[in-house]
Amino acid sequence: MNKRKKVLKAVQKMDRDDFEGLCLRVLEDLGFEISNLKSISGDILVEGTIHRKGEMKNFVIKITRSNENISSAVEDLKKLLSPATEGLLITTDKIANDSILDERVEIVGGGKLYQLLEKFDLLSEVEELGKKEESFKSEKKSDFIQKGNNYLANGDYETAQRFYDKAIESGDNKALAFFKKGELFLGRGKYDKAIKELKNALEIYPNSVEIWALLGDVYDENNKKEKAVKAYNKAIELNENNLDVLKKKGRVLYEMKRYDEAILCFEDILDLESNSKEVWNNKALCHMRNGEYEESLESINNALSIDQKFEEALLNKALIFENMGEMDKALEVSKELVESLPDKSEYHYVRGAYLAELERYEDALIHMNRAVELDPENEQAQMMVSALERKIRG
């Protein structure tokens, strides 16, 4: 088989997504600007524009591998044209010299397509894609998911998806393959597709903690918080000691401002893991949002008893005292932050703000200047410096 036939055969057999990407590369290298693209029955229809002879021309382009009669393909394409558009038919089939000609439809047959692939240095890419397609045929069923995982780990999502699809087609651990596809689509931000795959997995294993938990993650990422909580609840019903899911549920409830429920969730976690400084801190935040400052302070102190230099808890402790109107105590906590991390602009700003609130303007200015020195882009600190200088000047 000569090289041209081998390349065109590889194009005919390659995956639809690979074929689509290859065609777009050819069109863009020809100078087309693509405005719309869709796939219909294995063919690709493209709308685009190109500069020719000093003017902009509009095209509708059909790309096919279907061995369709050329005359019929041309007539079908002409039906899609408006008076202001021209047509381009690209096919992998060989076109005879006496093939139908139409003034409104250009035709690129297999021979010309090969020349374009050669011109734009795409032959090696086609050959590589052809080898990839052949590898799918030679894989054993048991290898599909592992191969998919390997490609997923390397960031090759399309190839990973194809191996997972092969696993599903072969019946090789379909639930896991659906789960991995859900994981893949979540990573790419395709939430509806992820949900569909995970629901397929749940039809096979409705009592899987991992599937329900991942479904909750998808809903959470898609900002469907109520559905996320329901999915997490289902996972927790199946395993009430799953700390990871409990923590996710607590965080989502906090984001939904359902503080009482979040507190109960964090308490469930603390029953299992009492030395978690992060959970004590989160519980304190919920109490603070509820205006329950004494309870909030108790939880913060529990967090700090585990780690005395836990920055987030120290910041929140200062904020609790501020909300309680005890500015002297808030100032004392801010001193701990500055002493613990003297090169952090944010903490000098916090201490300076408390000093300013207590009308200790010169001390406040020292910390605000230090905040700007550490972070010249700290606009809030810059504004405070100007305000404090005016205060001091009287």
Short mmCIF file of C-alpha atoms in Angstrom, two decimals:
data_model
loop_
_atom_site.label_atom_id
_atom_site.label_comp_id
_atom_site.label_asym_id
_atom_site.label_seq_id
_atom_site.Cartn_x
_atom_site.Cartn_y
_atom_site.Cartn_z
CA MET A 1 0.00 0.00 0.00
CA ASN A 2 1.49 3.37 -1.01
CA LYS A 3 1.82 6.17 1.51
CA ARG A 4 -1.12 8.20 0.19
CA LYS A 5 -3.55 5.28 0.45
CA LYS A 6 -2.23 4.43 3.92
CA VAL A 7 -2.72 8.00 5.14
CA LEU A 8 -6.23 8.32 3.70
CA LYS A 9 -7.20 4.96 5.17
CA ALA A 10 -5.99 6.17 8.57
CA VAL A 11 -8.08 9.34 8.17
CA GLN A 12 -11.15 7.26 7.32
CA LYS A 13 -10.74 5.07 10.41
CA MET A 14 -9.66 7.58 13.03
CA ASP A 15 -11.87 8.60 15.94
CA ARG A 16 -14.47 11.28 15.18
CA ASP A 17 -12.93 13.81 17.58
CA ASP A 18 -9.48 13.25 16.08
CA PHE A 19 -10.94 13.58 12.57
CA GLU A 20 -12.72 16.78 13.51
CA GLY A 21 -9.56 18.29 15.00
CA LEU A 22 -7.52 17.35 11.93
CA CYS A 23 -10.04 18.94 9.57
CA LEU A 24 -10.10 22.16 11.57
CA ARG A 25 -6.30 22.31 11.39
CA VAL A 26 -6.45 22.01 7.60
CA LEU A 27 -9.13 24.69 7.26
CA GLU A 28 -7.31 27.10 9.56
CA ASP A 29 -4.06 26.55 7.66
CA LEU A 30 -5.94 27.31 4.44
CA GLY A 31 -6.91 30.66 5.96
CA PHE A 32 -10.48 30.03 7.08
CA GLU A 33 -11.86 31.66 10.21
CA ILE A 34 -14.34 29.21 11.70
CA SER A 35 -17.57 30.60 13.15
CA ASN A 36 -19.67 27.46 13.61
CA LEU A 37 -19.17 23.70 13.61
CA LYS A 38 -21.42 20.69 14.07
CA SER A 39 -21.36 16.96 13.37
CA ILE A 40 -24.20 15.23 11.52
CA SER A 41 -24.26 11.48 10.90
CA GLY A 42 -20.48 11.25 10.95
CA ASP A 43 -19.97 14.23 8.64
CA ILE A 44 -18.73 17.64 9.75
CA LEU A 45 -20.43 20.88 8.71
CA VAL A 46 -18.49 24.10 9.16
CA GLU A 47 -19.32 27.75 8.58
CA GLY A 48 -16.40 30.08 8.02
CA THR A 49 -14.95 33.04 6.18
CA ILE A 50 -11.81 33.52 4.10
CA HIS A 51 -10.12 36.43 2.29
CA ARG A 52 -9.89 35.81 -1.43
CA LYS A 53 -8.99 38.31 -4.14
CA GLY A 54 -9.29 41.23 -1.78
CA GLU A 55 -12.73 40.41 -0.42
CA MET A 56 -14.22 38.38 2.41
CA LYS A 57 -16.11 35.29 1.28
CA ASN A 58 -18.54 33.21 3.35
CA PHE A 59 -18.39 29.44 3.07
CA VAL A 60 -20.36 26.41 4.18
CA ILE A 61 -18.00 23.43 4.27
CA LYS A 62 -18.92 19.76 4.38
CA ILE A 63 -16.26 17.19 5.29
CA THR A 64 -17.17 13.55 4.78
CA ARG A 65 -15.72 10.04 4.95
CA SER A 66 -18.94 8.27 4.00
CA ASN A 67 -18.30 7.13 0.38
CA GLU A 68 -21.33 9.19 -0.55
CA ASN A 69 -22.08 9.78 -4.22
CA ILE A 70 -20.30 13.04 -5.06
CA SER A 71 -23.21 14.43 -7.07
CA SER A 72 -25.59 13.79 -4.18
CA ALA A 73 -23.15 15.33 -1.70
CA VAL A 74 -22.85 18.46 -3.82
CA GLU A 75 -26.62 18.79 -4.14
CA ASP A 76 -27.08 18.34 -0.39
CA LEU A 77 -24.48 21.01 0.27
CA LYS A 78 -26.09 23.45 -2.18
CA LYS A 79 -29.31 23.26 -0.18
CA LEU A 80 -27.44 24.77 2.77
CA LEU A 81 -26.11 27.73 0.81
CA SER A 82 -27.61 31.20 0.79
CA PRO A 83 -27.09 33.61 -2.12
CA ALA A 84 -24.15 35.13 -0.24
CA THR A 85 -22.32 31.88 0.56
CA GLU A 86 -20.21 29.41 -1.37
CA GLY A 87 -19.65 25.73 -0.70
CA LEU A 88 -16.62 23.52 -0.15
CA LEU A 89 -16.85 19.72 -0.12
CA ILE A 90 -13.89 17.81 1.32
CA THR A 91 -13.95 14.03 1.01
CA THR A 92 -11.48 11.23 1.62
CA ASP A 93 -12.73 9.51 -1.56
CA LYS A 94 -10.86 9.64 -4.82
CA ILE A 95 -12.38 12.11 -7.28
CA ALA A 96 -12.31 11.30 -10.98
CA ASN A 97 -11.14 14.01 -13.38
CA ASP A 98 -14.60 14.23 -14.93
CA SER A 99 -16.39 14.54 -11.57
CA ILE A 100 -19.29 16.93 -11.37
CA LEU A 101 -18.30 20.58 -11.35
CA ASP A 102 -20.45 23.32 -9.85
CA GLU A 103 -19.61 27.00 -9.82
CA ARG A 104 -20.82 27.39 -6.22
CA VAL A 105 -19.19 24.27 -4.73
CA GLU A 106 -15.47 23.54 -4.70
CA ILE A 107 -14.46 19.90 -4.27
CA VAL A 108 -11.35 18.57 -2.55
CA GLY A 109 -10.98 14.82 -3.05
CA GLY A 110 -8.68 12.31 -1.42
CA GLY A 111 -5.67 13.14 -3.59
CA LYS A 112 -5.91 16.87 -2.94
CA LEU A 113 -6.59 16.25 0.76
CA TYR A 114 -3.38 14.23 0.98
CA GLN A 115 -1.50 17.10 -0.68
CA LEU A 116 -2.90 19.54 1.88
CA LEU A 117 -1.92 17.27 4.77
CA GLU A 118 1.57 17.06 3.31
CA LYS A 119 1.75 20.82 2.71
CA PHE A 120 0.76 21.64 6.29
CA ASP A 121 3.09 19.01 7.85
CA LEU A 122 0.21 16.92 9.19
CA LEU A 123 1.16 13.51 7.75
CA SER A 124 3.11 12.41 10.82
CA GLU A 125 0.19 13.40 13.05
CA VAL A 126 -2.20 11.31 10.93
CA GLU A 127 0.13 8.32 11.13
CA GLU A 128 0.39 8.69 14.91
CA LEU A 129 -3.39 8.83 15.25
CA GLY A 130 -3.65 5.76 13.05
CA LYS A 131 -1.29 3.85 15.34
CA LYS A 132 -3.37 4.92 18.33
CA GLU A 133 -6.52 3.58 16.67
CA GLU A 134 -4.84 0.25 15.98
CA SER A 135 -3.79 0.02 19.63
CA PHE A 136 -7.44 0.04 20.67
CA LYS A 137 -8.12 -3.03 18.59
CA SER A 138 -5.27 -5.01 20.12
CA GLU A 139 -6.00 -4.28 23.79
CA LYS A 140 -7.37 -6.98 26.06
CA LYS A 141 -10.60 -6.18 27.86
CA SER A 142 -8.93 -6.14 31.26
CA ASP A 143 -6.50 -3.46 30.06
CA PHE A 144 -9.07 -0.87 29.00
CA ILE A 145 -9.62 0.87 32.34
CA GLN A 146 -5.95 0.79 33.32
CA LYS A 147 -4.98 2.21 29.95
CA GLY A 148 -7.61 4.90 30.37
CA ASN A 149 -6.24 5.74 33.81
CA ASN A 150 -2.72 6.05 32.39
CA TYR A 151 -3.85 8.44 29.67
CA LEU A 152 -5.94 10.40 32.16
CA ALA A 153 -2.93 10.79 34.45
CA ASN A 154 -0.98 12.21 31.51
CA GLY A 155 -3.72 14.70 30.66
CA ASP A 156 -4.82 12.96 27.44
CA TYR A 157 -8.54 13.13 28.20
CA GLU A 158 -9.82 12.13 24.77
CA THR A 159 -7.80 8.92 24.62
CA ALA A 160 -8.67 8.11 28.23
CA GLN A 161 -12.36 8.52 27.44
CA ARG A 162 -12.07 6.20 24.47
CA PHE A 163 -10.57 3.44 26.61
CA TYR A 164 -13.31 3.88 29.22
CA ASP A 165 -15.88 3.66 26.42
CA LYS A 166 -14.22 0.46 25.22
CA ALA A 167 -14.49 -0.95 28.74
CA ILE A 168 -18.20 -0.14 28.80
CA GLU A 169 -18.76 -1.69 25.37
CA SER A 170 -16.93 -4.85 26.39
CA GLY A 171 -18.73 -5.13 29.72
CA ASP A 172 -15.40 -4.91 31.54
CA ASN A 173 -16.32 -3.42 34.95
CA LYS A 174 -18.84 -1.00 33.50
CA ALA A 175 -19.58 0.74 36.80
CA LEU A 176 -15.93 1.66 37.30
CA ALA A 177 -15.68 2.86 33.71
CA PHE A 178 -18.75 5.08 34.17
CA PHE A 179 -17.22 6.37 37.43
CA LYS A 180 -13.92 7.19 35.73
CA LYS A 181 -15.74 8.99 32.92
CA GLY A 182 -17.59 11.01 35.54
CA GLU A 183 -14.27 11.87 37.15
CA LEU A 184 -12.83 12.82 33.77
CA PHE A 185 -15.75 15.09 32.85
CA LEU A 186 -15.65 16.74 36.27
CA GLY A 187 -11.99 17.57 35.73
CA ARG A 188 -12.88 19.21 32.41
CA GLY A 189 -15.80 21.17 33.83
CA LYS A 190 -18.39 19.22 31.80
CA TYR A 191 -20.78 18.81 34.69
CA ASP A 192 -23.90 17.56 32.89
CA LYS A 193 -21.90 14.78 31.24
CA ALA A 194 -20.28 13.88 34.55
CA ILE A 195 -23.69 13.63 36.23
CA LYS A 196 -24.99 11.38 33.45
CA GLU A 197 -22.04 8.98 33.75
CA LEU A 198 -22.25 8.81 37.54
CA LYS A 199 -25.98 8.11 37.41
CA ASN A 200 -25.20 5.28 34.98
CA ALA A 201 -22.72 3.93 37.54
CA LEU A 202 -25.32 4.19 40.32
CA GLU A 203 -27.75 2.10 38.30
CA ILE A 204 -25.23 -0.72 38.64
CA TYR A 205 -24.00 0.02 42.18
CA PRO A 206 -26.63 2.14 43.97
CA ASN A 207 -24.91 1.66 47.34
CA SER A 208 -21.47 2.93 46.39
CA VAL A 209 -20.19 5.60 48.78
CA GLU A 210 -17.53 6.67 46.29
CA ILE A 211 -20.01 7.26 43.46
CA TRP A 212 -22.43 9.25 45.62
CA ALA A 213 -19.54 11.29 47.01
CA LEU A 214 -18.22 12.12 43.54
CA LEU A 215 -21.72 13.02 42.40
CA GLY A 216 -21.84 15.44 45.33
CA ASP A 217 -18.54 16.94 44.19
CA VAL A 218 -19.94 17.49 40.69
CA TYR A 219 -23.05 19.23 42.01
CA ASP A 220 -20.87 21.32 44.32
CA GLU A 221 -18.56 22.40 41.50
CA ASN A 222 -21.62 23.20 39.38
CA ASN A 223 -22.97 25.39 42.21
CA LYS A 224 -25.95 23.12 42.79
CA LYS A 225 -25.40 23.08 46.52
CA GLU A 226 -28.73 21.57 47.57
CA LYS A 227 -28.20 18.58 45.29
CA ALA A 228 -24.63 18.30 46.53
CA VAL A 229 -25.84 18.02 50.13
CA LYS A 230 -28.37 15.34 49.16
CA ALA A 231 -25.68 13.30 47.40
CA TYR A 232 -23.32 13.65 50.37
CA ASN A 233 -26.16 12.63 52.71
CA LYS A 234 -26.67 9.46 50.67
CA ALA A 235 -22.96 8.66 50.93
CA ILE A 236 -23.06 9.30 54.69
CA GLU A 237 -26.10 7.02 55.09
CA LEU A 238 -23.99 4.27 53.55
CA ASN A 239 -20.94 5.09 55.70
CA GLU A 240 -21.54 7.50 58.57
CA ASN A 241 -17.85 7.50 59.49
CA ASN A 242 -16.57 8.83 56.16
CA LEU A 243 -14.68 11.92 57.33
CA ASP A 244 -13.93 13.21 53.86
CA VAL A 245 -17.61 13.33 52.87
CA LEU A 246 -18.66 14.79 56.23
CA LYS A 247 -16.14 17.61 55.82
CA LYS A 248 -17.38 18.35 52.31
CA LYS A 249 -20.97 18.42 53.51
CA GLY A 250 -20.07 20.77 56.37
CA ARG A 251 -18.27 23.14 54.04
CA VAL A 252 -21.19 23.25 51.58
CA LEU A 253 -23.69 23.87 54.38
CA TYR A 254 -21.52 26.75 55.59
CA GLU A 255 -21.43 28.20 52.07
CA MET A 256 -25.24 27.93 51.99
CA LYS A 257 -25.38 29.83 55.31
CA ARG A 258 -27.12 26.89 56.96
CA TYR A 259 -24.97 27.35 60.02
CA ASP A 260 -26.97 25.25 62.51
CA GLU A 261 -26.81 22.21 60.22
CA ALA A 262 -23.13 22.83 59.53
CA ILE A 263 -22.41 22.93 63.27
CA LEU A 264 -24.09 19.54 63.73
CA CYS A 265 -22.06 18.15 60.85
CA PHE A 266 -18.79 19.47 62.31
CA GLU A 267 -19.73 18.00 65.69
CA ASP A 268 -20.20 14.60 64.02
CA ILE A 269 -16.70 14.95 62.60
CA LEU A 270 -15.24 15.94 65.96
CA ASP A 271 -16.77 12.84 67.52
CA LEU A 272 -14.58 10.87 65.12
CA GLU A 273 -11.59 13.21 64.96
CA SER A 274 -11.44 15.49 68.00
CA ASN A 275 -7.96 16.84 67.26
CA SER A 276 -8.82 18.49 63.92
CA LYS A 277 -7.91 22.16 64.26
CA GLU A 278 -9.54 22.95 60.91
CA VAL A 279 -12.91 21.51 61.97
CA TRP A 280 -12.83 23.37 65.31
CA ASN A 281 -12.09 26.54 63.36
CA ASN A 282 -14.96 25.90 60.94
CA LYS A 283 -17.34 25.24 63.81
CA ALA A 284 -16.23 28.54 65.38
CA LEU A 285 -17.01 30.38 62.14
CA CYS A 286 -20.54 28.98 62.09
CA HIS A 287 -21.16 30.08 65.69
CA MET A 288 -19.76 33.52 64.88
CA ARG A 289 -22.08 33.89 61.85
CA ASN A 290 -24.95 32.98 64.17
CA GLY A 291 -23.85 35.65 66.63
CA GLU A 292 -22.97 32.96 69.20
CA TYR A 293 -19.69 34.54 70.21
CA GLU A 294 -19.04 32.63 73.43
CA GLU A 295 -19.49 29.29 71.66
CA SER A 296 -17.38 30.58 68.79
CA LEU A 297 -14.58 31.60 71.14
CA GLU A 298 -14.67 28.21 72.84
CA SER A 299 -14.26 26.41 69.51
CA ILE A 300 -11.45 28.74 68.41
CA ASN A 301 -9.60 28.13 71.65
CA ASN A 302 -9.93 24.39 71.06
CA ALA A 303 -8.35 24.86 67.63
CA LEU A 304 -5.51 26.91 69.12
CA SER A 305 -4.94 24.35 71.87
CA ILE A 306 -4.00 21.95 69.08
CA ASP A 307 -1.83 24.50 67.23
CA GLN A 308 -1.04 27.76 69.01
CA LYS A 309 0.21 29.39 65.79
CA PHE A 310 -2.72 28.36 63.59
CA GLU A 311 -3.01 31.57 61.55
CA GLU A 312 -6.59 31.24 60.38
CA ALA A 313 -7.81 30.57 63.92
CA LEU A 314 -5.87 33.56 65.28
CA LEU A 315 -7.41 35.81 62.63
CA ASN A 316 -10.87 34.51 63.46
CA LYS A 317 -10.25 34.94 67.18
CA ALA A 318 -9.42 38.59 66.60
CA LEU A 319 -12.58 38.92 64.50
CA ILE A 320 -14.69 37.34 67.26
CA PHE A 321 -13.36 39.84 69.81
CA GLU A 322 -14.02 42.64 67.31
CA ASN A 323 -17.64 41.51 66.93
CA MET A 324 -17.93 41.34 70.71
CA GLY A 325 -16.68 44.94 70.92
CA GLU A 326 -13.57 43.92 72.84
CA MET A 327 -11.02 45.78 70.70
CA ASP A 328 -8.19 45.55 73.25
CA LYS A 329 -8.38 41.74 73.09
CA ALA A 330 -8.59 41.81 69.29
CA LEU A 331 -5.47 43.99 69.28
CA GLU A 332 -3.64 41.54 71.53
CA VAL A 333 -4.40 38.66 69.16
CA SER A 334 -3.18 40.73 66.19
CA LYS A 335 0.11 41.20 68.07
CA GLU A 336 0.51 37.41 68.17
CA LEU A 337 0.00 37.27 64.41
CA VAL A 338 2.59 39.96 63.70
CA GLU A 339 5.12 38.38 66.05
CA SER A 340 4.51 34.95 64.54
CA LEU A 341 4.81 36.14 60.91
CA PRO A 342 6.45 39.58 60.85
CA ASP A 343 6.87 39.59 57.07
CA LYS A 344 3.20 39.13 56.19
CA SER A 345 1.57 42.35 54.98
CA GLU A 346 -1.96 41.26 55.85
CA TYR A 347 -1.20 40.94 59.57
CA HIS A 348 0.41 44.37 59.84
CA TYR A 349 -2.69 45.75 58.15
CA VAL A 350 -4.99 44.00 60.65
CA ARG A 351 -2.98 45.26 63.63
CA GLY A 352 -2.82 48.75 62.17
CA ALA A 353 -6.60 48.78 61.67
CA TYR A 354 -7.22 47.83 65.30
CA LEU A 355 -4.76 50.47 66.52
CA ALA A 356 -6.53 53.07 64.37
CA GLU A 357 -9.88 51.99 65.83
CA LEU A 358 -8.42 52.65 69.28
CA GLU A 359 -7.18 56.07 68.04
CA ARG A 360 -3.52 55.11 68.41
CA TYR A 361 -2.77 56.69 65.06
CA GLU A 362 1.03 56.89 65.19
CA ASP A 363 1.35 53.21 66.13
CA ALA A 364 -1.21 52.36 63.48
CA LEU A 365 0.78 54.26 60.84
CA ILE A 366 3.91 52.24 61.63
CA HIS A 367 2.12 48.98 60.85
CA MET A 368 0.31 50.35 57.78
CA ASN A 369 3.61 51.59 56.33
CA ARG A 370 5.10 48.16 57.01
CA ALA A 371 2.11 46.54 55.26
CA VAL A 372 2.73 48.69 52.16
CA GLU A 373 6.46 48.01 52.30
CA LEU A 374 5.82 44.25 52.30
CA ASP A 375 3.12 44.47 49.63
CA PRO A 376 3.30 47.64 47.48
CA GLU A 377 0.05 46.62 45.76
CA ASN A 378 -1.94 46.59 49.01
CA GLU A 379 -4.31 49.42 48.06
CA GLN A 380 -6.26 49.27 51.33
CA ALA A 381 -3.08 49.79 53.31
CA GLN A 382 -2.09 52.69 51.04
CA MET A 383 -5.44 54.37 51.65
CA MET A 384 -5.09 53.85 55.39
CA VAL A 385 -1.60 55.41 55.34
CA SER A 386 -3.00 58.56 53.73
CA ALA A 387 -5.92 58.70 56.18
CA LEU A 388 -3.66 58.21 59.20
CA GLU A 389 -1.22 60.88 58.04
CA ARG A 390 -4.13 63.33 57.80
CA LYS A 391 -5.28 62.34 61.29
CA ILE A 392 -1.81 62.89 62.74
CA ARG A 393 -1.41 66.27 61.02
CA GLY A 394 -4.74 67.26 62.55
#
